[in-house]
Amino acid sequence: MTSLLHLDSSAHRSEESVSRQLTALFARTWRTAHGPAGYRYRDLAADPVPPLDSAYCSLGRRAERNGLVPPAGVDTLAENAAERREWSLTRPLITELLAADTVLVGAPMYNYAVSASLKAWIDRVGFPGALTDPDTGEGLLRGTKVVVVSARGGAYGPGTPREGWDFQTPYLRAYFGEKGVAPQDLCFINAEMTMAELVPGLARFRSLAASSLAAARAEVIAAASGAGPAGGRSAGLGGRIEATAG
């Protein structure tokens, strides 16, 4: 069965959230193509993943000292109730991630990077060795497709003055790539200038914002239906797709 794990991380839990609008469009399109059975949703803002604590770190260090311990073996490493609790919070998220053929990540840009709720999820599923093949050392997300849908209040696409301020895209590319996601299986779709409708000083960019959002919607539908490129990134205002670097 084809499966989709849909993650939203926008703190703005309303229909005004552009990233949530776009991920919902992706999910609807995907369910139309594949049916609802393989769909799983997690709202990281409504149901936050707890931040890491000392017990998580102690258990993680013990796992690292024992080499690449698969998730099934971590249970026996926990030495106290706090560590067992941390692992009980962690293992279901890892299992859910590994079960997905496609991972849809709603990732609004906050302060040039990802939201705290998404970072908490990334930290927890990145438990030492949990996403690594103990026999080959390769990332277990090889073969998994990841679609990152981002909304940005300004413009950070290629050729814009603030292109170098986008720490979100290279961070997520590096993270998922290290976990085994192939470049051609990692897609970034960006809607830019989303604050133009709200901020008077950005009013002159409203037509650009509208075209960026329209392009992002088209890219979302193409990616969800399987008609779009396997990997790439949205050029934001230009709506152009570029091949993702390795």
GROMACS .gro file of N, CA and C in nm, residues 17-74:
model
  174
   17SER      N    1  -0.316   3.017   0.738
   17SER     CA    2  -0.180   2.963   0.722
   17SER      C    3  -0.160   2.915   0.579
   18VAL      N    4  -0.066   2.975   0.510
   18VAL     CA    5  -0.041   2.937   0.370
   18VAL      C    6   0.019   2.799   0.361
   19SER      N    7   0.111   2.766   0.450
   19SER     CA    8   0.171   2.632   0.444
   19SER      C    9   0.066   2.524   0.468
   20ARG      N   10  -0.028   2.551   0.560
   20ARG     CA   11  -0.134   2.453   0.585
   20ARG      C   12  -0.231   2.444   0.466
   21GLN      N   13  -0.259   2.556   0.401
   21GLN     CA   14  -0.341   2.551   0.281
   21GLN      C   15  -0.278   2.461   0.176
   22LEU      N   16  -0.149   2.477   0.157
   22LEU     CA   17  -0.080   2.403   0.051
   22LEU      C   18  -0.065   2.255   0.086
   23THR      N   19  -0.033   2.224   0.211
   23THR     CA   20  -0.021   2.081   0.246
   23THR      C   21  -0.157   2.013   0.242
   24ALA      N   22  -0.264   2.086   0.278
   24ALA     CA   23  -0.398   2.028   0.269
   24ALA      C   24  -0.434   1.999   0.124
   25LEU      N   25  -0.395   2.087   0.033
   25LEU     CA   26  -0.418   2.065  -0.110
   25LEU      C   27  -0.341   1.942  -0.157
   26PHE      N   28  -0.218   1.929  -0.112
   26PHE     CA   29  -0.139   1.810  -0.148
   26PHE      C   30  -0.209   1.685  -0.097
   27ALA      N   31  -0.250   1.686   0.030
   27ALA     CA   32  -0.312   1.568   0.089
   27ALA      C   33  -0.440   1.529   0.017
   28ARG      N   34  -0.523   1.628  -0.017
   28ARG     CA   35  -0.648   1.598  -0.090
   28ARG      C   36  -0.617   1.536  -0.226
   29THR      N   37  -0.521   1.594  -0.295
   29THR     CA   38  -0.484   1.543  -0.427
   29THR      C   39  -0.428   1.402  -0.417
   30TRP      N   40  -0.345   1.380  -0.317
   30TRP     CA   41  -0.284   1.247  -0.296
   30TRP      C   42  -0.392   1.143  -0.265
   31ARG      N   43  -0.486   1.177  -0.175
   31ARG     CA   44  -0.590   1.081  -0.139
   31ARG      C   45  -0.681   1.051  -0.257
   32THR      N   46  -0.703   1.148  -0.344
   32THR     CA   47  -0.782   1.123  -0.464
   32THR      C   48  -0.713   1.022  -0.553
   33ALA      N   49  -0.581   1.032  -0.562
   33ALA     CA   50  -0.503   0.942  -0.648
   33ALA      C   51  -0.481   0.805  -0.586
   34HIS      N   52  -0.464   0.800  -0.452
   34HIS     CA   53  -0.422   0.675  -0.388
   34HIS      C   54  -0.523   0.617  -0.289
   35GLY      N   55  -0.626   0.693  -0.256
   35GLY     CA   56  -0.720   0.647  -0.155
   35GLY      C   57  -0.677   0.689  -0.016
   36PRO      N   58  -0.767   0.681   0.082
   36PRO     CA   59  -0.738   0.733   0.216
   36PRO      C   60  -0.665   0.636   0.308
   37ALA      N   61  -0.656   0.509   0.271
   37ALA     CA   62  -0.608   0.408   0.366
   37ALA      C   63  -0.465   0.432   0.412
   38GLY      N   64  -0.378   0.480   0.324
   38GLY     CA   65  -0.237   0.494   0.360
   38GLY      C   66  -0.200   0.630   0.413
   39TYR      N   67  -0.301   0.713   0.444
   39TYR     CA   68  -0.275   0.851   0.486
   39TYR      C   69  -0.267   0.862   0.637
   40ARG      N   70  -0.162   0.932   0.686
   40ARG     CA   71  -0.150   0.958   0.829
   40ARG      C   72  -0.112   1.104   0.849
   41TYR      N   73  -0.178   1.168   0.946
   41TYR     CA   74  -0.157   1.312   0.969
   41TYR      C   75  -0.107   1.336   1.110
   42ARG      N   76  -0.011   1.428   1.121
   42ARG     CA   77   0.038   1.470   1.252
   42ARG      C   78   0.054   1.622   1.252
   43ASP      N   79  -0.013   1.687   1.345
   43ASP     CA   80  -0.003   1.832   1.360
   43ASP      C   81   0.097   1.859   1.473
   44LEU      N   82   0.215   1.904   1.435
   44LEU     CA   83   0.321   1.923   1.533
   44LEU      C   84   0.301   2.047   1.619
   45ALA      N   85   0.209   2.134   1.581
   45ALA     CA   86   0.176   2.250   1.663
   45ALA      C   87   0.065   2.217   1.763
   46ALA      N   88  -0.036   2.145   1.717
   46ALA     CA   89  -0.147   2.108   1.805
   46ALA      C   90  -0.108   1.998   1.903
   47ASP      N   91  -0.020   1.910   1.861
   47ASP     CA   92   0.026   1.798   1.944
   47ASP      C   93   0.178   1.798   1.942
   48PRO      N   94   0.241   1.890   2.016
   48PRO     CA   95   0.385   1.909   2.005
   48PRO      C   96   0.466   1.788   2.050
   49VAL      N   97   0.574   1.765   1.981
   49VAL     CA   98   0.670   1.664   2.024
   49VAL      C   99   0.752   1.725   2.137
   50PRO      N  100   0.762   1.658   2.252
   50PRO     CA  101   0.836   1.717   2.365
   50PRO      C  102   0.983   1.738   2.329
   51PRO      N  103   1.041   1.848   2.376
   51PRO     CA  104   1.184   1.869   2.353
   51PRO      C  105   1.267   1.762   2.424
   52LEU      N  106   1.388   1.743   2.379
   52LEU     CA  107   1.474   1.642   2.438
   52LEU      C  108   1.513   1.682   2.580
   53ASP      N  109   1.534   1.580   2.665
   53ASP     CA  110   1.580   1.607   2.800
   53ASP      C  111   1.700   1.518   2.832
   54SER      N  112   1.744   1.523   2.956
   54SER     CA  113   1.865   1.451   2.996
   54SER      C  114   1.850   1.300   2.980
   55ALA      N  115   1.730   1.247   3.007
   55ALA     CA  116   1.710   1.103   2.995
   55ALA      C  117   1.723   1.058   2.850
   56TYR      N  118   1.669   1.137   2.756
   56TYR     CA  119   1.686   1.106   2.613
   56TYR      C  120   1.833   1.104   2.578
   57CYS      N  121   1.906   1.204   2.625
   57CYS     CA  122   2.049   1.214   2.592
   57CYS      C  123   2.128   1.097   2.651
   58SER      N  124   2.096   1.058   2.774
   58SER     CA  125   2.166   0.946   2.836
   58SER      C  126   2.140   0.817   2.761
   59LEU      N  127   2.015   0.795   2.722
   59LEU     CA  128   1.981   0.675   2.646
   59LEU      C  129   2.047   0.678   2.509
   60GLY      N  130   2.049   0.795   2.446
   60GLY     CA  131   2.113   0.807   2.316
   60GLY      C  132   2.262   0.779   2.323
   61ARG      N  133   2.329   0.830   2.425
   61ARG     CA  134   2.473   0.805   2.440
   61ARG      C  135   2.501   0.657   2.463
   62ARG      N  136   2.415   0.592   2.540
   62ARG     CA  137   2.433   0.449   2.564
   62ARG      C  138   2.415   0.371   2.435
   63ALA      N  139   2.318   0.412   2.352
   63ALA     CA  140   2.298   0.346   2.223
   63ALA      C  141   2.421   0.364   2.134
   64GLU      N  142   2.480   0.484   2.137
   64GLU     CA  143   2.598   0.510   2.054
   64GLU      C  144   2.717   0.426   2.101
   65ARG      N  145   2.730   0.408   2.231
   65ARG     CA  146   2.842   0.325   2.281
   65ARG      C  147   2.827   0.180   2.239
   66ASN      N  148   2.705   0.138   2.211
   66ASN     CA  149   2.680  -0.001   2.170
   66ASN      C  150   2.679  -0.018   2.019
   67GLY      N  151   2.719   0.086   1.946
   67GLY     CA  152   2.718   0.078   1.800
   67GLY      C  153   2.581   0.116   1.746
   68LEU      N  154   2.550   0.070   1.626
   68LEU     CA  155   2.423   0.102   1.562
   68LEU      C  156   2.316   0.006   1.615
   69VAL      N  157   2.242   0.052   1.713
   69VAL     CA  158   2.138  -0.030   1.774
   69VAL      C  159   2.005   0.000   1.705
   70PRO      N  160   1.940  -0.098   1.643
   70PRO     CA  161   1.810  -0.073   1.579
   70PRO      C  162   1.706  -0.042   1.685
   71PRO      N  163   1.596   0.023   1.646
   71PRO     CA  164   1.492   0.060   1.744
   71PRO      C  165   1.446  -0.055   1.831
   72ALA      N  166   1.436  -0.174   1.774
   72ALA     CA  167   1.389  -0.289   1.852
   72ALA      C  168   1.482  -0.322   1.968
   73GLY      N  169   1.608  -0.282   1.957
   73GLY     CA  170   1.704  -0.315   2.061
   73GLY      C  171   1.720  -0.207   2.167
   74VAL      N  172   1.661  -0.092   2.146
   74VAL     CA  173   1.680   0.018   2.240
   74VAL      C  174   1.605  -0.007   2.370
   0.00000   0.00000   0.00000
